[in-house]
Amino acid sequence: MKRRALFAALAAIGGSLTRPAIAQEDPDLNALLDEPVVTTASSTAETGTTAPATSSTITAEDLRRYGIHTLGEAVSFLALGVNVQHTLDGDELGARGVEIAGDTGNHFLLLIDGHKVNDPYMSSDIFGRFSGIPLEIVDHIEVVLGPGSVLYGSNAMLGVINVVTKRGRDFEGAHVGAEADVATSIRPWVGFGKRFRLFGVPSEVSVEAEYFHADGPDFYFPSQDAGLLPSGQVLKWGGAVARDSSNADAGALLARLTSGHFDVTLRAQANDSPVWDTPADFDNPETHGVDRTLSAGIKHEAQLSPVVHIYTRVYAAHVDHDTVFTATNLDTCPLPSNQTCRVDSRSQSQWAGVEVQPSFDWLRDGRFVTMLGIDATARGVLGKADEYDDATGRPLTSSADVVNHNDLVVGAYGQQTWSPTKWLGLNGGARLDYDERFAPVVSPRLAANVQPWKGGSLKGIFSEAFRAPTFFESYVSNAFLPAPQNLQPEKTRSIEGSIEQQFAAQRLLFGIFSTTMTNIIELYDFDPLSAAQYAEQHSTLPPLYQERNLESIDSTGLNASFQGSLASRKLSYGATVTAAYARLSTTGTTGAIPLSVAPRAFGNFHVSYVLPGDLPTLSLAANWMSSRYIENYTTYAGLPSAPPVIELRATAIGAVPIVPGLSYRVSANYVSSSETPFLVGPALDRNPSLEPVDTFRVTIGLTYEFAK
Amino acid sequence: MNQVGGKARSLLALSFVLAILAWALTLVGDTSAVPLGLQAELTAKLAAHDKAMPGRAGPTLKVAILTKKGNAESASTAAHLQAAFASLDAIAGLPHQEQVVAFVDAPSLAALIKTESLAIVYLTQGFDGDVDAIRSVLDGVSVMTCATVPDYVARGGAVIGFDLVSGKSKILVNLPQAKKQSVNLDSNVLTIATVFK
């Protein structure tokens, strides 16, 4: 029976590939329809070919077809130039040979419908499974590589990722679904989209809510030394399966309302998940983190005259984090060293602002446009940490790590575009960001694109960007972590060039880049001598750490992509590759060394085929990375590294026969290596343990669409 | 823990004032986000797939871009489209002329199409109240009508339009209206378009 079905499928593939209708296709028309339209690079709708950046567009169909569950997976499997590594605390993103361990993607700016998601207090997982962005309502994801502060300000160091949600007409009707990773998680969701008239104005609404519960996978962690107890006994960490290693509950709601020229996005999410980036005891069920977000953004566009267009955006957001962990032998715990402290660290970030962006189309034909903008954001951040005796619940000290700070950050920018001929486009701009913590930062960009022959495009881009220190980095201090002195924003500067050629529905891109990042903020680890000197100079206890602008990175490399389709787009495929020579320099040391955790080469490929009739659409997606030095690899003998890894995902989607409106998605995921380059546990015995990953899982989902 | 800074409150209040002011400037319409240059290129390609186009156009293909009086968005779109069409070497293999025309009413439009032998008429924004009349008056008039507003195609006010779905352009075709206006598109175009029946 299986063999007969296989033959039928193969015959269907062969028949549709050789059907005479293919000869009637207009390759130029298909090429125009396949041309991605991006808005993120210059805040204007334009084709990807002419945009002043290297970008990838991931469509809703891609997300469904390739079995994608998270933003991190989407960019990892389908975008150019971005590598993603899954850790127990969330997804780590890098680009073009650069990855900063532990930043959970905070060197990327994440936007939802153009509104910023990164919160000012500290970085948190905004790309992984608990980030609270339901994907069924996502229309497409624009991934813009390279510095993007010219329009967006802080965080756009390695790139900008803009998640664009569906309008009501693209999500019309009621939808319900559920998806489960077999034996470990389940995610039910509901969605709704509708077109209507609001006060006579054409309007649309789309909304999706999801709940995610994970109860595994449960990983085994090798035993590590976690210090000595007064009895002389060695305290152990690990040596068992952690029952709480991946357990989580998360809920999210994402909604969009468009009415006339207004566009409103609302988002709410909450998750309760385990935390691993703390000095916690092993597998204590009390150790967990709760993140909550509530945000709203309103955009409005008006054409005041044939020359003047004005775009206005108002936004507000609230994000809070609460991390609780228990630890024995914690440095800061005032109890005897065989007793356990419980630490509760809370923070709230709130921000609200307005952005006004007039543009002037001087020639009234879009060839010479001046855009100006001002973006003002008021922010308030509260944070503190409390320690308790875990046995009695008694508070042990007054609150530490207290942050209570309000400020106003303002960005003013301008952008000039000029297309003197049909084959030449120029884009120049700069943004000035004011933040009371450091001198104003200027982020310029100059870009040119030339279409010298049919289907060909050349691009050259120079751009700079910055990342302001988080409030945690700027303001958190205690006896062991003195406040930083004159902490400066991280900066990056990039030069890149690319050539793109389109052959009907096939596109080939090759680019080179050179990126320099400076002032990278890291925790300075005091040695006994420097700690004593610091204590003497500042009349304090000898500190352990301090946030400092310690490092700089140079990365030079190439990237390439190929994508296309055949057989009336039934067969789609694509591949990307990025290779970089990246070196890190640390203040106070000589010489440059390879970066930890960042792959020197990585890429992805995908292929899918739409079988005819009721047969499924089959797809295979993969992402791969070269070997990566483990986190802090220079402190271990032999400079250990994690092996090369490939992640493969096969997916089938289709309609369930007999039941109109019901469809399925089944995927199997395999990872070739069970270890990441990220450290886990105290590792005081200098024998590093690496964070594990789930090497195989099967996911099954059903979706039902009610009749419209 | 739940206090918001005074500056934040002030800025939020200012934001709402600005939003209300902006509301007053709202111009009704739901414009396609497909860039106008791309819309012009797509229109030119689709014109080549209209089997009736050579007979309709004659030696020079004429394009009229309609504007709605007093609508700045319509005027801006029309100017952009005119420049975009002008930059094309040929439309359906023919030399072409494009002009911006101020819309008066539907019967005048029908008369203009006949007297000027217009092959393509492009509706910009602001025709929400005129779409039904335009659909009726063009029944039996051979012309390819296009619209920058997707809803006009769904309502039959235009035969062809474009929408942006998942960051890529999608062709919209109103098939009944196409037949009424003698627009005869290749079947392979219809297979890749969203067709309103």
Short mmCIF file of N, CA, C and O in Angstrom, two decimals, chain A residues 593-688:
data_model
loop_
_atom_site.label_atom_id
_atom_site.label_comp_id
_atom_site.label_asym_id
_atom_site.label_seq_id
_atom_site.Cartn_x
_atom_site.Cartn_y
_atom_site.Cartn_z
N ILE A 593 41.64 37.18 19.13
CA ILE A 593 41.36 35.75 19.15
C ILE A 593 40.01 35.48 18.50
O ILE A 593 39.18 36.38 18.36
N PRO A 594 39.77 34.22 18.10
CA PRO A 594 38.44 33.89 17.57
C PRO A 594 37.36 34.08 18.62
O PRO A 594 37.61 33.96 19.82
N LEU A 595 36.17 34.37 18.17
CA LEU A 595 35.05 34.56 19.09
C LEU A 595 34.57 33.21 19.63
O LEU A 595 34.67 32.19 18.94
N SER A 596 34.07 33.24 20.84
CA SER A 596 33.41 32.03 21.35
C SER A 596 32.00 31.97 20.79
O SER A 596 31.42 32.99 20.43
N VAL A 597 31.48 30.79 20.71
CA VAL A 597 30.12 30.40 20.31
C VAL A 597 29.72 30.79 18.88
O VAL A 597 28.73 30.28 18.35
N ALA A 598 30.44 31.71 18.25
CA ALA A 598 30.05 32.15 16.91
C ALA A 598 30.60 31.20 15.85
O ALA A 598 31.79 30.88 15.85
N PRO A 599 29.75 30.73 14.93
CA PRO A 599 30.26 29.87 13.85
C PRO A 599 31.00 30.68 12.80
O PRO A 599 30.61 31.80 12.48
N ARG A 600 32.06 30.08 12.26
CA ARG A 600 32.80 30.75 11.18
C ARG A 600 32.10 30.59 9.85
O ARG A 600 32.26 31.40 8.96
N ALA A 601 31.32 29.55 9.72
CA ALA A 601 30.54 29.35 8.49
C ALA A 601 29.19 28.74 8.90
O ALA A 601 29.12 27.93 9.82
N PHE A 602 28.17 29.18 8.23
CA PHE A 602 26.84 28.63 8.50
C PHE A 602 25.94 28.91 7.31
O PHE A 602 26.30 29.68 6.40
N GLY A 603 24.80 28.29 7.32
CA GLY A 603 23.88 28.50 6.21
C GLY A 603 22.63 27.67 6.38
O GLY A 603 22.37 27.09 7.45
N ASN A 604 21.84 27.63 5.37
CA ASN A 604 20.62 26.84 5.40
C ASN A 604 20.22 26.47 3.98
O ASN A 604 20.74 27.03 3.01
N PHE A 605 19.33 25.54 3.85
CA PHE A 605 18.72 25.26 2.56
C PHE A 605 17.30 24.74 2.79
O PHE A 605 16.98 24.22 3.86
N HIS A 606 16.46 24.93 1.78
CA HIS A 606 15.09 24.45 1.90
C HIS A 606 14.56 24.10 0.53
O HIS A 606 14.96 24.70 -0.48
N VAL A 607 13.69 23.13 0.49
CA VAL A 607 13.04 22.74 -0.75
C VAL A 607 11.66 22.23 -0.40
O VAL A 607 11.45 21.59 0.64
N SER A 608 10.68 22.56 -1.25
CA SER A 608 9.33 22.06 -1.01
C SER A 608 8.65 21.80 -2.34
O SER A 608 9.00 22.40 -3.37
N TYR A 609 7.69 20.90 -2.30
CA TYR A 609 6.95 20.59 -3.51
C TYR A 609 5.47 20.43 -3.18
O TYR A 609 5.11 19.74 -2.23
N VAL A 610 4.65 21.10 -3.98
CA VAL A 610 3.20 21.02 -3.79
C VAL A 610 2.67 19.89 -4.67
O VAL A 610 2.61 20.02 -5.89
N LEU A 611 2.31 18.79 -4.05
CA LEU A 611 1.75 17.68 -4.82
C LEU A 611 0.33 18.02 -5.24
O LEU A 611 -0.36 18.78 -4.56
N PRO A 612 -0.12 17.48 -6.34
CA PRO A 612 -1.45 17.86 -6.84
C PRO A 612 -2.58 17.27 -6.01
O PRO A 612 -2.40 16.32 -5.25
N GLY A 613 -3.75 17.89 -6.20
CA GLY A 613 -4.97 17.37 -5.58
C GLY A 613 -4.91 17.40 -4.07
O GLY A 613 -4.48 18.38 -3.47
N ASP A 614 -5.36 16.33 -3.47
CA ASP A 614 -5.42 16.25 -2.01
C ASP A 614 -4.11 15.75 -1.40
O ASP A 614 -4.03 15.55 -0.19
N LEU A 615 -3.12 15.54 -2.25
CA LEU A 615 -1.84 15.07 -1.72
C LEU A 615 -1.16 16.21 -0.96
O LEU A 615 -1.42 17.38 -1.20
N PRO A 616 -0.27 15.88 -0.03
CA PRO A 616 0.32 16.93 0.81
C PRO A 616 1.39 17.74 0.09
O PRO A 616 1.89 17.37 -0.97
N THR A 617 1.74 18.86 0.69
CA THR A 617 2.92 19.60 0.31
C THR A 617 4.07 19.11 1.19
O THR A 617 3.95 19.09 2.41
N LEU A 618 5.12 18.70 0.54
CA LEU A 618 6.25 18.13 1.27
C LEU A 618 7.40 19.12 1.29
O LEU A 618 7.64 19.81 0.28
N SER A 619 8.11 19.19 2.39
CA SER A 619 9.25 20.11 2.45
C SER A 619 10.36 19.57 3.31
O SER A 619 10.14 18.73 4.20
N LEU A 620 11.53 20.04 3.01
CA LEU A 620 12.71 19.73 3.83
C LEU A 620 13.48 21.02 4.01
O LEU A 620 13.77 21.73 3.04
N ALA A 621 13.77 21.34 5.26
CA ALA A 621 14.57 22.53 5.56
C ALA A 621 15.74 22.12 6.44
O ALA A 621 15.63 21.16 7.21
N ALA A 622 16.81 22.84 6.32
CA ALA A 622 17.99 22.51 7.13
C ALA A 622 18.76 23.78 7.43
O ALA A 622 18.73 24.75 6.65
N ASN A 623 19.38 23.81 8.58
CA ASN A 623 20.38 24.85 8.86
C ASN A 623 21.61 24.17 9.43
O ASN A 623 21.49 23.13 10.08
N TRP A 624 22.75 24.74 9.16
CA TRP A 624 23.99 24.10 9.59
C TRP A 624 24.97 25.15 10.09
O TRP A 624 24.88 26.33 9.71
N MET A 625 25.89 24.72 10.92
CA MET A 625 26.94 25.60 11.45
C MET A 625 28.24 24.83 11.55
O MET A 625 28.23 23.63 11.84
N SER A 626 29.30 25.53 11.34
CA SER A 626 30.62 24.93 11.54
C SER A 626 30.86 24.78 13.04
O SER A 626 30.04 25.20 13.86
N SER A 627 32.00 24.22 13.41
CA SER A 627 32.32 24.10 14.83
C SER A 627 32.45 25.49 15.45
O SER A 627 32.78 26.45 14.77
N ARG A 628 32.13 25.57 16.73
CA ARG A 628 32.20 26.84 17.46
C ARG A 628 32.97 26.62 18.75
O ARG A 628 32.72 25.62 19.46
N TYR A 629 33.89 27.53 19.07
CA TYR A 629 34.55 27.45 20.37
C TYR A 629 33.49 27.63 21.45
O TYR A 629 32.56 28.43 21.30
N ILE A 630 33.65 26.89 22.54
CA ILE A 630 32.65 26.99 23.60
C ILE A 630 32.82 28.33 24.32
O ILE A 630 33.84 29.02 24.19
N GLU A 631 31.81 28.69 25.05
CA GLU A 631 31.80 29.92 25.84
C GLU A 631 33.03 29.92 26.78
O GLU A 631 33.34 28.89 27.39
N ASN A 632 33.74 31.02 26.86
CA ASN A 632 34.92 31.15 27.72
C ASN A 632 35.98 30.10 27.40
O ASN A 632 36.67 29.59 28.30
N TYR A 633 36.12 29.76 26.13
CA TYR A 633 36.98 28.63 25.77
C TYR A 633 38.44 28.85 26.13
O TYR A 633 39.19 27.90 26.35
N THR A 634 38.86 30.11 26.23
CA THR A 634 40.28 30.36 26.51
C THR A 634 40.67 29.97 27.93
O THR A 634 41.85 29.84 28.23
N THR A 635 39.67 29.77 28.79
CA THR A 635 39.99 29.41 30.18
C THR A 635 40.08 27.90 30.37
O THR A 635 40.31 27.44 31.48
N TYR A 636 39.88 27.15 29.30
CA TYR A 636 39.95 25.69 29.41
C TYR A 636 41.09 25.13 28.57
O TYR A 636 41.40 25.67 27.49
N ALA A 637 41.65 24.05 29.06
CA ALA A 637 42.76 23.42 28.34
C ALA A 637 42.27 22.87 27.01
O ALA A 637 41.17 22.33 26.91
N GLY A 638 43.08 23.04 25.99
CA GLY A 638 42.75 22.45 24.69
C GLY A 638 41.79 23.27 23.86
O GLY A 638 41.38 22.83 22.78
N LEU A 639 41.41 24.43 24.34
CA LEU A 639 40.50 25.30 23.60
C LEU A 639 39.32 24.50 23.04
O LEU A 639 39.16 24.34 21.83
N PRO A 640 38.46 23.99 23.91
CA PRO A 640 37.38 23.10 23.45
C PRO A 640 36.37 23.80 22.55
O PRO A 640 36.12 25.00 22.68
N SER A 641 35.78 23.00 21.67
CA SER A 641 34.77 23.55 20.77
C SER A 641 33.63 22.55 20.62
O SER A 641 33.78 21.35 20.88
N ALA A 642 32.49 23.08 20.23
CA ALA A 642 31.34 22.22 19.91
C ALA A 642 31.46 21.80 18.45
O ALA A 642 31.91 22.58 17.62
N PRO A 643 31.06 20.58 18.14
CA PRO A 643 31.26 20.09 16.76
C PRO A 643 30.31 20.77 15.78
O PRO A 643 29.33 21.39 16.19
N PRO A 644 30.61 20.65 14.48
CA PRO A 644 29.66 21.15 13.48
C PRO A 644 28.29 20.50 13.69
O PRO A 644 28.20 19.37 14.18
N VAL A 645 27.27 21.22 13.32
CA VAL A 645 25.92 20.71 13.56
C VAL A 645 25.03 21.01 12.36
O VAL A 645 25.18 22.04 11.70
N ILE A 646 24.14 20.09 12.10
CA ILE A 646 23.11 20.33 11.09
C ILE A 646 21.77 19.96 11.70
O ILE A 646 21.66 18.97 12.44
N GLU A 647 20.79 20.80 11.46
CA GLU A 647 19.43 20.56 11.93
C GLU A 647 18.55 20.36 10.70
O GLU A 647 18.54 21.21 9.81
N LEU A 648 17.87 19.23 10.67
CA LEU A 648 17.04 18.89 9.51
C LEU A 648 15.58 18.85 9.94
O LEU A 648 15.26 18.31 11.03
N ARG A 649 14.72 19.38 9.12
CA ARG A 649 13.29 19.33 9.44
C ARG A 649 12.50 18.97 8.19
O ARG A 649 12.52 19.68 7.19
N ALA A 650 11.80 17.86 8.28
CA ALA A 650 10.92 17.43 7.19
C ALA A 650 9.48 17.68 7.61
O ALA A 650 9.10 17.37 8.75
N THR A 651 8.71 18.25 6.73
CA THR A 651 7.34 18.64 7.07
C THR A 651 6.39 18.25 5.95
O THR A 651 6.73 18.35 4.77
N ALA A 652 5.22 17.83 6.34
CA ALA A 652 4.13 17.60 5.38
C ALA A 652 2.91 18.38 5.85
O ALA A 652 2.57 18.35 7.03
N ILE A 653 2.31 19.10 4.92
CA ILE A 653 1.07 19.82 5.24
C ILE A 653 0.03 19.46 4.19
O ILE A 653 0.36 19.14 3.05
N GLY A 654 -1.23 19.53 4.59
CA GLY A 654 -2.27 19.25 3.62
C GLY A 654 -3.64 19.29 4.26
O GLY A 654 -3.77 19.50 5.48
N ALA A 655 -4.64 19.09 3.43
CA ALA A 655 -6.02 19.07 3.91
C ALA A 655 -6.38 17.65 4.34
O ALA A 655 -5.97 16.68 3.71
N VAL A 656 -7.12 17.58 5.44
CA VAL A 656 -7.58 16.26 5.89
C VAL A 656 -8.76 15.86 5.00
O VAL A 656 -9.73 16.60 4.89
N PRO A 657 -8.68 14.69 4.36
CA PRO A 657 -9.79 14.27 3.50
C PRO A 657 -11.09 14.15 4.29
O PRO A 657 -11.08 13.91 5.50
N ILE A 658 -12.16 14.35 3.63
CA ILE A 658 -13.52 14.16 4.15
C ILE A 658 -13.99 15.35 5.00
O ILE A 658 -15.15 15.71 4.97
N VAL A 659 -13.09 15.97 5.76
CA VAL A 659 -13.52 17.04 6.67
C VAL A 659 -13.13 18.39 6.07
O VAL A 659 -11.98 18.83 6.22
N PRO A 660 -14.04 19.06 5.41
CA PRO A 660 -13.70 20.37 4.84
C PRO A 660 -13.28 21.36 5.93
O PRO A 660 -13.90 21.42 6.99
N GLY A 661 -12.23 22.11 5.67
CA GLY A 661 -11.77 23.11 6.62
C GLY A 661 -10.68 22.61 7.56
O GLY A 661 -10.03 23.40 8.24
N LEU A 662 -10.49 21.30 7.61
CA LEU A 662 -9.49 20.75 8.54
C LEU A 662 -8.20 20.46 7.78
O LEU A 662 -8.21 19.85 6.71
N SER A 663 -7.10 20.91 8.33
CA SER A 663 -5.80 20.66 7.71
C SER A 663 -4.81 20.19 8.76
O SER A 663 -5.02 20.37 9.96
N TYR A 664 -3.74 19.62 8.30
CA TYR A 664 -2.76 19.05 9.23
C TYR A 664 -1.36 19.57 8.89
O TYR A 664 -1.09 20.05 7.78
N ARG A 665 -0.47 19.46 9.87
CA ARG A 665 0.95 19.71 9.66
C ARG A 665 1.71 18.73 10.54
O ARG A 665 1.50 18.67 11.75
N VAL A 666 2.58 17.99 9.93
CA VAL A 666 3.39 17.00 10.66
C VAL A 666 4.84 17.26 10.31
O VAL A 666 5.19 17.42 9.13
N SER A 667 5.68 17.33 11.32
CA SER A 667 7.10 17.53 11.01
C SER A 667 7.97 16.70 11.96
O SER A 667 7.57 16.37 13.08
N ALA A 668 9.13 16.36 11.46
CA ALA A 668 10.13 15.65 12.26
C ALA A 668 11.40 16.45 12.21
O ALA A 668 11.83 16.91 11.14
N ASN A 669 12.01 16.65 13.38
CA ASN A 669 13.19 17.50 13.48
C ASN A 669 14.35 16.69 14.06
O ASN A 669 14.21 16.00 15.06
N TYR A 670 15.50 16.79 13.40
CA TYR A 670 16.67 16.06 13.86
C TYR A 670 17.86 17.02 13.94
O TYR A 670 18.12 17.79 13.01
N VAL A 671 18.57 16.97 15.07
CA VAL A 671 19.78 17.78 15.25
C VAL A 671 20.95 16.82 15.41
O VAL A 671 20.89 15.89 16.22
N SER A 672 22.02 17.04 14.66
CA SER A 672 23.09 16.05 14.60
C SER A 672 23.98 16.04 15.84
O SER A 672 24.69 15.07 16.08
N SER A 673 23.96 17.11 16.62
CA SER A 673 24.80 17.15 17.82
C SER A 673 23.94 17.49 19.02
O SER A 673 23.07 18.36 18.95
N SER A 674 24.21 16.83 20.14
CA SER A 674 23.36 17.04 21.32
C SER A 674 23.88 18.15 22.22
O SER A 674 23.29 18.42 23.25
N GLU A 675 24.98 18.80 21.85
CA GLU A 675 25.55 19.82 22.72
C GLU A 675 25.70 21.14 21.99
O GLU A 675 26.08 21.19 20.82
N THR A 676 25.42 22.21 22.73
CA THR A 676 25.65 23.55 22.22
C THR A 676 27.01 24.02 22.73
O THR A 676 27.62 23.36 23.58
N PRO A 677 27.50 25.16 22.28
CA PRO A 677 28.76 25.67 22.84
C PRO A 677 28.56 26.48 24.11
O PRO A 677 29.49 27.15 24.56
N PHE A 678 27.38 26.42 24.71
CA PHE A 678 27.09 27.25 25.88
C PHE A 678 27.27 26.45 27.16
O PHE A 678 26.82 25.30 27.26
N LEU A 679 27.90 27.07 28.12
CA LEU A 679 28.19 26.41 29.39
C LEU A 679 26.96 26.38 30.28
O LEU A 679 26.12 27.28 30.23
N VAL A 680 26.89 25.36 31.11
CA VAL A 680 25.81 25.29 32.08
C VAL A 680 26.38 24.77 33.40
O VAL A 680 27.28 23.94 33.40
N GLY A 681 25.85 25.32 34.49
CA GLY A 681 26.29 24.87 35.80
C GLY A 681 27.49 25.65 36.31
O GLY A 681 28.11 26.42 35.57
N PRO A 682 27.84 25.44 37.59
CA PRO A 682 28.92 26.22 38.20
C PRO A 682 30.31 25.85 37.68
O PRO A 682 31.19 26.70 37.61
N ALA A 683 30.52 24.59 37.34
CA ALA A 683 31.78 24.13 36.73
C ALA A 683 33.00 24.57 37.51
O ALA A 683 34.01 24.96 36.93
N LEU A 684 32.91 24.52 38.86
CA LEU A 684 34.06 24.94 39.65
C LEU A 684 35.21 23.95 39.55
O LEU A 684 36.34 24.24 39.95
N ASP A 685 34.95 22.75 39.07
CA ASP A 685 36.02 21.77 38.90
C ASP A 685 36.70 21.93 37.55
O ASP A 685 37.50 21.09 37.15
N ARG A 686 36.37 23.03 36.86
CA ARG A 686 37.02 23.34 35.57
C ARG A 686 36.77 22.26 34.53
O ARG A 686 37.56 22.05 33.62
N ASN A 687 35.69 21.56 34.69
CA ASN A 687 35.33 20.54 33.71
C ASN A 687 34.00 20.98 33.09
O ASN A 687 32.94 20.71 33.65
N PRO A 688 34.03 21.68 31.98
CA PRO A 688 32.81 22.35 31.51
C PRO A 688 31.74 21.37 31.05
O PRO A 688 32.03 20.36 30.41
#
